[in-house]
Coordinates of C-alpha atoms and ligand atoms in Angstrom, one line a residue:
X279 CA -12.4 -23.6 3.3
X280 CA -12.0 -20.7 5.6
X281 CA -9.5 -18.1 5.1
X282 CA -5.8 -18.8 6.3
X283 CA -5.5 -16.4 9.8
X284 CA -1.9 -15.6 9.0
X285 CA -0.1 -13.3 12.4
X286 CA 3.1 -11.3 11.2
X287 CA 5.0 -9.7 13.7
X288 CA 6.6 -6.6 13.1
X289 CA 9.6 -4.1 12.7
X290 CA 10.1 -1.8 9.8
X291 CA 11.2 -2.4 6.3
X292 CA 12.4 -6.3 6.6
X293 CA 8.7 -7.0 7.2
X294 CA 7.5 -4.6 4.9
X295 CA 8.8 -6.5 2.6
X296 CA 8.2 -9.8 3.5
X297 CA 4.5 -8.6 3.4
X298 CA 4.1 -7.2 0.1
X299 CA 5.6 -11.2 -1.0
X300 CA 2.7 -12.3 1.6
X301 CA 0.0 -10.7 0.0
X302 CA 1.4 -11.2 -3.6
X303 CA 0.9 -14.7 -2.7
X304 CA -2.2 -15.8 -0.1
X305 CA -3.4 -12.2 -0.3
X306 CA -7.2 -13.1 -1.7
X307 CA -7.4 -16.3 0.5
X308 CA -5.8 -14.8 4.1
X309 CA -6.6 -12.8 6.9
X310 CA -3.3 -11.3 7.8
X311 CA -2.7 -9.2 10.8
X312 CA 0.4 -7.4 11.4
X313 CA 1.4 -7.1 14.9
X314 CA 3.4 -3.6 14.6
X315 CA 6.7 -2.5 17.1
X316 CA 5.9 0.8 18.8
X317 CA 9.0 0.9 21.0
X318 CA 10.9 2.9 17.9
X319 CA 8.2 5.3 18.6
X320 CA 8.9 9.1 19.0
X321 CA 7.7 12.6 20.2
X322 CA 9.8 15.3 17.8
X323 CA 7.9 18.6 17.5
X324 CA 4.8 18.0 18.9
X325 CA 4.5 15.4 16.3
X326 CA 3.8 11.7 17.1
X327 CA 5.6 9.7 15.3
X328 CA 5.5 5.9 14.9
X329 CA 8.2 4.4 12.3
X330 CA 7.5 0.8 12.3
X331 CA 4.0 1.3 11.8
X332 CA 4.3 4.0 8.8
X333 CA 7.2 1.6 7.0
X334 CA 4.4 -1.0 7.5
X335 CA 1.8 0.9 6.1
X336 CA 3.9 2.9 3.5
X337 CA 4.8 -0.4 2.3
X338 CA 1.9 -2.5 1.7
X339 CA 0.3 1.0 0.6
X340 CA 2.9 0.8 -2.3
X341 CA 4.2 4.7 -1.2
X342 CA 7.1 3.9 1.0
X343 CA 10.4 5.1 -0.7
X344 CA 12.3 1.8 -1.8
X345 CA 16.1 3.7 -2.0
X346 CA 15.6 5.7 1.8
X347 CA 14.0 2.5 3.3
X348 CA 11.7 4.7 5.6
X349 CA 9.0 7.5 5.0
X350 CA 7.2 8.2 1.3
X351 CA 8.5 8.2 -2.3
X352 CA 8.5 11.1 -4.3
X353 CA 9.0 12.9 -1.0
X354 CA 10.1 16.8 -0.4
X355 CA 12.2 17.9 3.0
X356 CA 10.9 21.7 2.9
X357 CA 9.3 21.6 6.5
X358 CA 12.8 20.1 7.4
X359 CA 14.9 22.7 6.1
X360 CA 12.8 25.4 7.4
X361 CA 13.0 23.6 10.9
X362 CA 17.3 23.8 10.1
X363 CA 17.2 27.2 9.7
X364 CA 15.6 27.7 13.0
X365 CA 18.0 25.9 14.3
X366 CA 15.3 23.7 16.0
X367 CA 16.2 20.7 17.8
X368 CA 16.9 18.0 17.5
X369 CA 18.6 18.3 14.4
X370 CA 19.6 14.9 13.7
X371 CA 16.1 13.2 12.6
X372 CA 14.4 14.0 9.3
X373 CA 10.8 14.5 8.3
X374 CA 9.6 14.7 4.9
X375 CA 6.4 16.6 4.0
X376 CA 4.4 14.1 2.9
X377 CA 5.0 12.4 6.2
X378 CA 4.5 15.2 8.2
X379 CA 0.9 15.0 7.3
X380 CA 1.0 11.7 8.7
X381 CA 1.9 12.7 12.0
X382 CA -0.2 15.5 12.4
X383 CA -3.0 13.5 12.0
X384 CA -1.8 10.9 14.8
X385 CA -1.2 13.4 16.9
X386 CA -4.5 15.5 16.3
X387 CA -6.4 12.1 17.3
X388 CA -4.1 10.9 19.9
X389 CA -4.5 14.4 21.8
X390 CA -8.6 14.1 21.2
X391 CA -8.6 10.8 22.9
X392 CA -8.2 7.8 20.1
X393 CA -6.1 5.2 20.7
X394 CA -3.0 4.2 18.5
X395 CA -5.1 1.2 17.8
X396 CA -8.2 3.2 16.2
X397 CA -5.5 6.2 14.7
X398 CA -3.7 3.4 12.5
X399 CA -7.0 2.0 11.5
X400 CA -7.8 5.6 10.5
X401 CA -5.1 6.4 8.8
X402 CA -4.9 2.3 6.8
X403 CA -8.4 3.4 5.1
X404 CA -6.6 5.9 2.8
X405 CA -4.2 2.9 1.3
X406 CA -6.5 0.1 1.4
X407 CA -3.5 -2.3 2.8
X408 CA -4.7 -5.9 2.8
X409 CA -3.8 -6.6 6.1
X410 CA -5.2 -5.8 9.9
X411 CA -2.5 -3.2 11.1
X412 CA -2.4 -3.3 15.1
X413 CA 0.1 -2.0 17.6
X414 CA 1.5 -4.3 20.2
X415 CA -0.2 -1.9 22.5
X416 CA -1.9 1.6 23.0
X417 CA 0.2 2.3 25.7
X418 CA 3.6 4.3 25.7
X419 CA 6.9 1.7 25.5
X420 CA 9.7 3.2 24.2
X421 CA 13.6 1.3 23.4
X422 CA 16.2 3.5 25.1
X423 CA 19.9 2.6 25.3
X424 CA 21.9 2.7 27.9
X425 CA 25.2 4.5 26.7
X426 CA 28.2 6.8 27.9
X427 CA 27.7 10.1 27.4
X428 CA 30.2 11.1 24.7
X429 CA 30.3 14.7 26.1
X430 CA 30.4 13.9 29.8
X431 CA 31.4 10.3 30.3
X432 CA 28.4 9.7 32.4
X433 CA 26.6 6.4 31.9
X434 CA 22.9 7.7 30.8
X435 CA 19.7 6.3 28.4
X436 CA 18.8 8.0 25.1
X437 CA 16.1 7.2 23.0
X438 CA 16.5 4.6 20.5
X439 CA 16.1 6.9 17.9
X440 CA 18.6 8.8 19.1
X441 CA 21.1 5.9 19.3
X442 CA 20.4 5.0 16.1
X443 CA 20.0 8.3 13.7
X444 CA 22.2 10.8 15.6
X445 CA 25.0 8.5 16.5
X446 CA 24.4 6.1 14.2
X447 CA 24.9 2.7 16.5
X448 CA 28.6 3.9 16.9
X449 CA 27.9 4.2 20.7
X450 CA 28.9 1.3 22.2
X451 CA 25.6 0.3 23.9
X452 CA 25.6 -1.4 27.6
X453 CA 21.9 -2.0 27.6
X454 CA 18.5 -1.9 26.0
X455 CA 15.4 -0.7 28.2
X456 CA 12.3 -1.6 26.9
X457 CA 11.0 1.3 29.2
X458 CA 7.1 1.3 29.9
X459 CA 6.9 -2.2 28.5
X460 CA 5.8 -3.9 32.3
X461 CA 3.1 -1.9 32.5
X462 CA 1.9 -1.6 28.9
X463 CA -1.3 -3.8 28.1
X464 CA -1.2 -5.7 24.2
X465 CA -3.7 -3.4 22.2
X466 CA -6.9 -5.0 21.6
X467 CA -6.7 -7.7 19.0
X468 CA -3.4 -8.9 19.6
X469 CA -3.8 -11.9 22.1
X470 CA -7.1 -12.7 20.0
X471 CA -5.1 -12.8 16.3
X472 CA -2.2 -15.0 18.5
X473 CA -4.8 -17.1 19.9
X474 CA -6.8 -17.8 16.2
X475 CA -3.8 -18.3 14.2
X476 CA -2.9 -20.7 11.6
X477 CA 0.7 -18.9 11.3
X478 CA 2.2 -17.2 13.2
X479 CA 5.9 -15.4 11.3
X480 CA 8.8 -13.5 12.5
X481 CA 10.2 -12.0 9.5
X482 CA 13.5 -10.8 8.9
X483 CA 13.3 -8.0 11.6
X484 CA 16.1 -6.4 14.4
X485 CA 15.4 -9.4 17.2
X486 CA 17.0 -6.9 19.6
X487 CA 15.2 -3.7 18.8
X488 CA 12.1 -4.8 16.7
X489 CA 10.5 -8.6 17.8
X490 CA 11.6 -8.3 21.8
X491 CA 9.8 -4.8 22.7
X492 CA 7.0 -6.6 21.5
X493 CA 8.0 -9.6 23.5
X494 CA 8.4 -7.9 26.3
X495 CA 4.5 -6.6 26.3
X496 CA 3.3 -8.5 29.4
X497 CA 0.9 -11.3 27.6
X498 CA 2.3 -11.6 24.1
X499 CA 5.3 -14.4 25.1
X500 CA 3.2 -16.4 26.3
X501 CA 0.0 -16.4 24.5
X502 CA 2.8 -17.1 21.0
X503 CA 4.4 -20.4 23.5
X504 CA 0.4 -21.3 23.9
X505 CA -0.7 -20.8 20.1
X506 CA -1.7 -23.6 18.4
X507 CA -0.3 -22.2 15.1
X508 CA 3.1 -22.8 14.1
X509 CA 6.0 -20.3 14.4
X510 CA 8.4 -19.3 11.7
X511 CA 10.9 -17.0 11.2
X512 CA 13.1 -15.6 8.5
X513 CA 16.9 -14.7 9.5
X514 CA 17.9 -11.2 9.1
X515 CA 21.3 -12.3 8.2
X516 CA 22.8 -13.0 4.9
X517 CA 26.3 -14.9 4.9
X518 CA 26.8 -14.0 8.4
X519 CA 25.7 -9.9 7.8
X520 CA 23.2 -8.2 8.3
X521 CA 21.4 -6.8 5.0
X522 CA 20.9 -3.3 5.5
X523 CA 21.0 -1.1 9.1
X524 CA 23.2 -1.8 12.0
X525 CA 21.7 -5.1 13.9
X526 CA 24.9 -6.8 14.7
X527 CA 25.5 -3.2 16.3
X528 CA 22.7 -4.1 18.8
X529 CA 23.2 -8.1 19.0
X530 CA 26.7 -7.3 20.6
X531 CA 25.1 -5.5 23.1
X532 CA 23.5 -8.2 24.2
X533 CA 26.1 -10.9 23.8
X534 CA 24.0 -13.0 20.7
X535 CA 26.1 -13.6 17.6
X536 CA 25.0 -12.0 14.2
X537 CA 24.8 -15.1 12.7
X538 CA 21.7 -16.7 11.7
X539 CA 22.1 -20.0 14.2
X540 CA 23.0 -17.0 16.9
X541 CA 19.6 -15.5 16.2
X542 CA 17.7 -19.0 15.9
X543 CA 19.4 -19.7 19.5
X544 CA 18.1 -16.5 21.2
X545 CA 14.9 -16.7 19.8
X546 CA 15.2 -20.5 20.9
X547 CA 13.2 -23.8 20.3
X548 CA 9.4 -23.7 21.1
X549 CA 9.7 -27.2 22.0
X550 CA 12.5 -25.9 24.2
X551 CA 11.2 -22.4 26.2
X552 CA 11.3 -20.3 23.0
X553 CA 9.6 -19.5 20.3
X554 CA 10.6 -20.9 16.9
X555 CA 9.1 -24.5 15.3
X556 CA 10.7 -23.5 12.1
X557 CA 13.5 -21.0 10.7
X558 CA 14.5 -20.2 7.1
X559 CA 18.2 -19.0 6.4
X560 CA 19.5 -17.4 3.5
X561 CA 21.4 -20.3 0.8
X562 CA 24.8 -18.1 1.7
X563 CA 24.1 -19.8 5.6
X564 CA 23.2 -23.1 4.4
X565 CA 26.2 -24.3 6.3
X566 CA 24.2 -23.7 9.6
X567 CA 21.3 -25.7 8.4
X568 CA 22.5 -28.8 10.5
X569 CA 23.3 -26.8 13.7
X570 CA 20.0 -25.0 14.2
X571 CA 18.2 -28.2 13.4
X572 CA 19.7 -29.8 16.3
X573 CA 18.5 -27.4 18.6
X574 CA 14.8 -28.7 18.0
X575 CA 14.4 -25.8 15.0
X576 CA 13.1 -27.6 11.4
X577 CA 15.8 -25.0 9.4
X578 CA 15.8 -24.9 5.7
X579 CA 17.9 -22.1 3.3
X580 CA 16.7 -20.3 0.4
X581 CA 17.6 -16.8 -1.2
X582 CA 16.0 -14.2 1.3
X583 CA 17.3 -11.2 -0.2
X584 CA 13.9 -9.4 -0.9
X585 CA 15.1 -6.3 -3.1
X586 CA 15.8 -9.2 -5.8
X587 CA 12.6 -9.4 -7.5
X588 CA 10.1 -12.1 -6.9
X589 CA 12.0 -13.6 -3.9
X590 CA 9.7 -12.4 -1.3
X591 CA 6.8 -14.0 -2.8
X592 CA 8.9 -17.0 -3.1
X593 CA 10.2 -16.7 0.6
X594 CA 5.9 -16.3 2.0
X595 CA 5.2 -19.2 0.1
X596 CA 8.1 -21.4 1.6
X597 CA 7.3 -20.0 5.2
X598 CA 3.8 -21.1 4.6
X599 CA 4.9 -24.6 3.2
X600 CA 7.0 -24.8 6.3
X601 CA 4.4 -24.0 8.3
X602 CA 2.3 -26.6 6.8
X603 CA 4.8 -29.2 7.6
X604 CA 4.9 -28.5 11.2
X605 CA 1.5 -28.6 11.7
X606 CA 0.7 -31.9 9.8
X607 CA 3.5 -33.4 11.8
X608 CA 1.7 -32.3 15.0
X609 CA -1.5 -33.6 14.1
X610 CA 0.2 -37.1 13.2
Ligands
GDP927 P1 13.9 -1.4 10.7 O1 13.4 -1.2 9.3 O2 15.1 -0.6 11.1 O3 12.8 -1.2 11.7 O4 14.3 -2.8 10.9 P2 13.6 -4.2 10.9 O5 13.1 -4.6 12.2 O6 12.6 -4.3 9.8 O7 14.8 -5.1 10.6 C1 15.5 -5.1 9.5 C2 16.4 -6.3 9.6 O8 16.1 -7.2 8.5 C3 17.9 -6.0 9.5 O9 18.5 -6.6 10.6 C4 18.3 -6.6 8.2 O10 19.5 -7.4 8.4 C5 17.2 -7.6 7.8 N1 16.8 -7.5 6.4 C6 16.5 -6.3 5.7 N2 16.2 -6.7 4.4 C7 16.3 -8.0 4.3 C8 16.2 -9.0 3.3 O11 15.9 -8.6 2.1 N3 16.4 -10.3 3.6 C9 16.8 -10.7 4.8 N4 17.0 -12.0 5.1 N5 16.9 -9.8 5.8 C10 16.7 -8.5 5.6
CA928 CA1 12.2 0.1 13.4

């Protein structure tokens, strides 16, 4: 039988975990291609530097740091503190060593002319990940936040990161730009992998901040409403919270309940004009199993809390099971 062509798309750590249960499970017998958020994406001293990707490839390279949730284990801050002395701006994000190296290499191949495309394939070969990591495009998009100026009062964007690290989602937000994103073209590979796909997963990721920049990339809605694979997600929410960061922070900006049948009803019904044929909620939600599935979503609960061991294995192969079901029910 041919290999399973399993499509993940992708924030940071949520699917960086989901995919190390992936590949525990289907990872001799699958293609899997990770479609990877860029919009987090930043330009801090002269250094490129691409979160989502690097939790990504940190994580199924088995270096990420497990207790920070981004950037490498066993990781020393010297570069930073040097940088603090200086007094360099900003001062508000950090960058550990290891990492730096990292991002000098990006941005030594951006500036020669590589895409992001061919950099992250560059840079994969060191871990040997068992997945195809692609960006949702080579093309600058960036997540900026439409906020009021603390100091000023003035309405004004900031970067995500800036949002998110310096003021730590305390700004109240009026508005999420996914600037660049109308123009931006999906990297090569991306409608292909969509197009070819047996599965197609949304794993728990920020909806907001994570799966719509790469939404928003002119192409990629559609060509996941025209796949002939089946779409599943994973909620991000556990008994109505998130897990770990500040999503409801960004869901209340944009009037969707943190809740995993709020979630499931943004990212809507396929057979509706959304995306989702199947959704899996954590046991603590079960209650909203009934509501979601009335909304044309096949919903089941299970434990989704991935930092106890050997659930995220458990939660790829019930995603894939799911998926299963859909599709034999289509072809009946
Ligand atoms: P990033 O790491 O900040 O880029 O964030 P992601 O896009 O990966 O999204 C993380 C989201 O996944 C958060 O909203 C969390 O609520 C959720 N999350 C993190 N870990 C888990 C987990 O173990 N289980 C579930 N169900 N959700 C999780
Ligand atoms: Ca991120």
């Amino acid at each position: 039988m041919a290999e399973l062509q399993v499509v993940v798309l992708a924030g940071g750590v949520g699917a960086a975990r989901f995919l190390g249960g992936l590949v525990e499970t289907k990872g001799n017998d699958s293609d899997i291609t990770v479609i990877s958020n860029t919009a987090d994406d930043i330009r801090l001293f002269g250094l490129q530097v691409c979160p989502d990707l690097d939790s990504v490839m940190y994580g199924l390279g088995g270096v990420e740091s497990s207790d920070r949730g981004w950037g490498r284990e066993n990781e020393t801050f010297n570069t930073l503190e040097e940088l603090r002395a200086y007094k360099a701006e900003p001062e508000w994000f950090q960058l550990g060593d290891r990492d730096i190296a990292t991002h000098l290499i990006r941005t030594q191949m951006l500036d020669a002319g590589y895409s992001l495309s061919q950099v992250t394939q560059a840079l994969c070969k060191r871990w040997e990940i068992p997945a195809t990591l692609i960006p949702m495009t080579n093309e600058r998009v960036e997540t900026h936040v439409v906020v009021d100026d603390p100091e000023t009062d003035h309405v004004k964007a900031i970067h995500f990161q800036e949002w998110w690290v310096r003021y730590r989602a305390s700004l109240p937000a009026r508005e999420f730009l996914t600037i660049g994103a109308d123009v931006a073209k999906p990297a090569p590979g991306v409608l292909g992998a969509i197009g070819s796909a047996d599965v197609i997963i949304l794993p728990p990721s920020n909806p907001v901040v994570s799966i719509n920049p790469i939404l928003n990339v002119p192409g990629i809605r559609q060509a996941l409403r025209l796949a002939n694979a089946p779409i599943v997600g994973v909620s991000p929410i556990i008994g109505g919270e998130v897990v770990r960061g500040m999503a409801d922070k960004c869901l209340a900006a944009i009037n969707v309940a943190a809740t995993a049948s709020g979630i499931a009803a943004y990212y809507g019904p396929r057979s509706g004009d959304g995306l989702l044929d199947a959704w899996i909620v954590d046991e603590l939600d079960e209650t909203s199993v009934k509501e979601i599935s009335q909304l044309g979503i096949k919903t089941v609960a299970t434990k989704t809390l991935m930092s106890e061991p050997g659930v995220s294995k458990k939660l790829a192969e019930t995603v894939l099971e799911l998926a299963n079901q859909v599709t034999k029910a289509k072809d009946a």
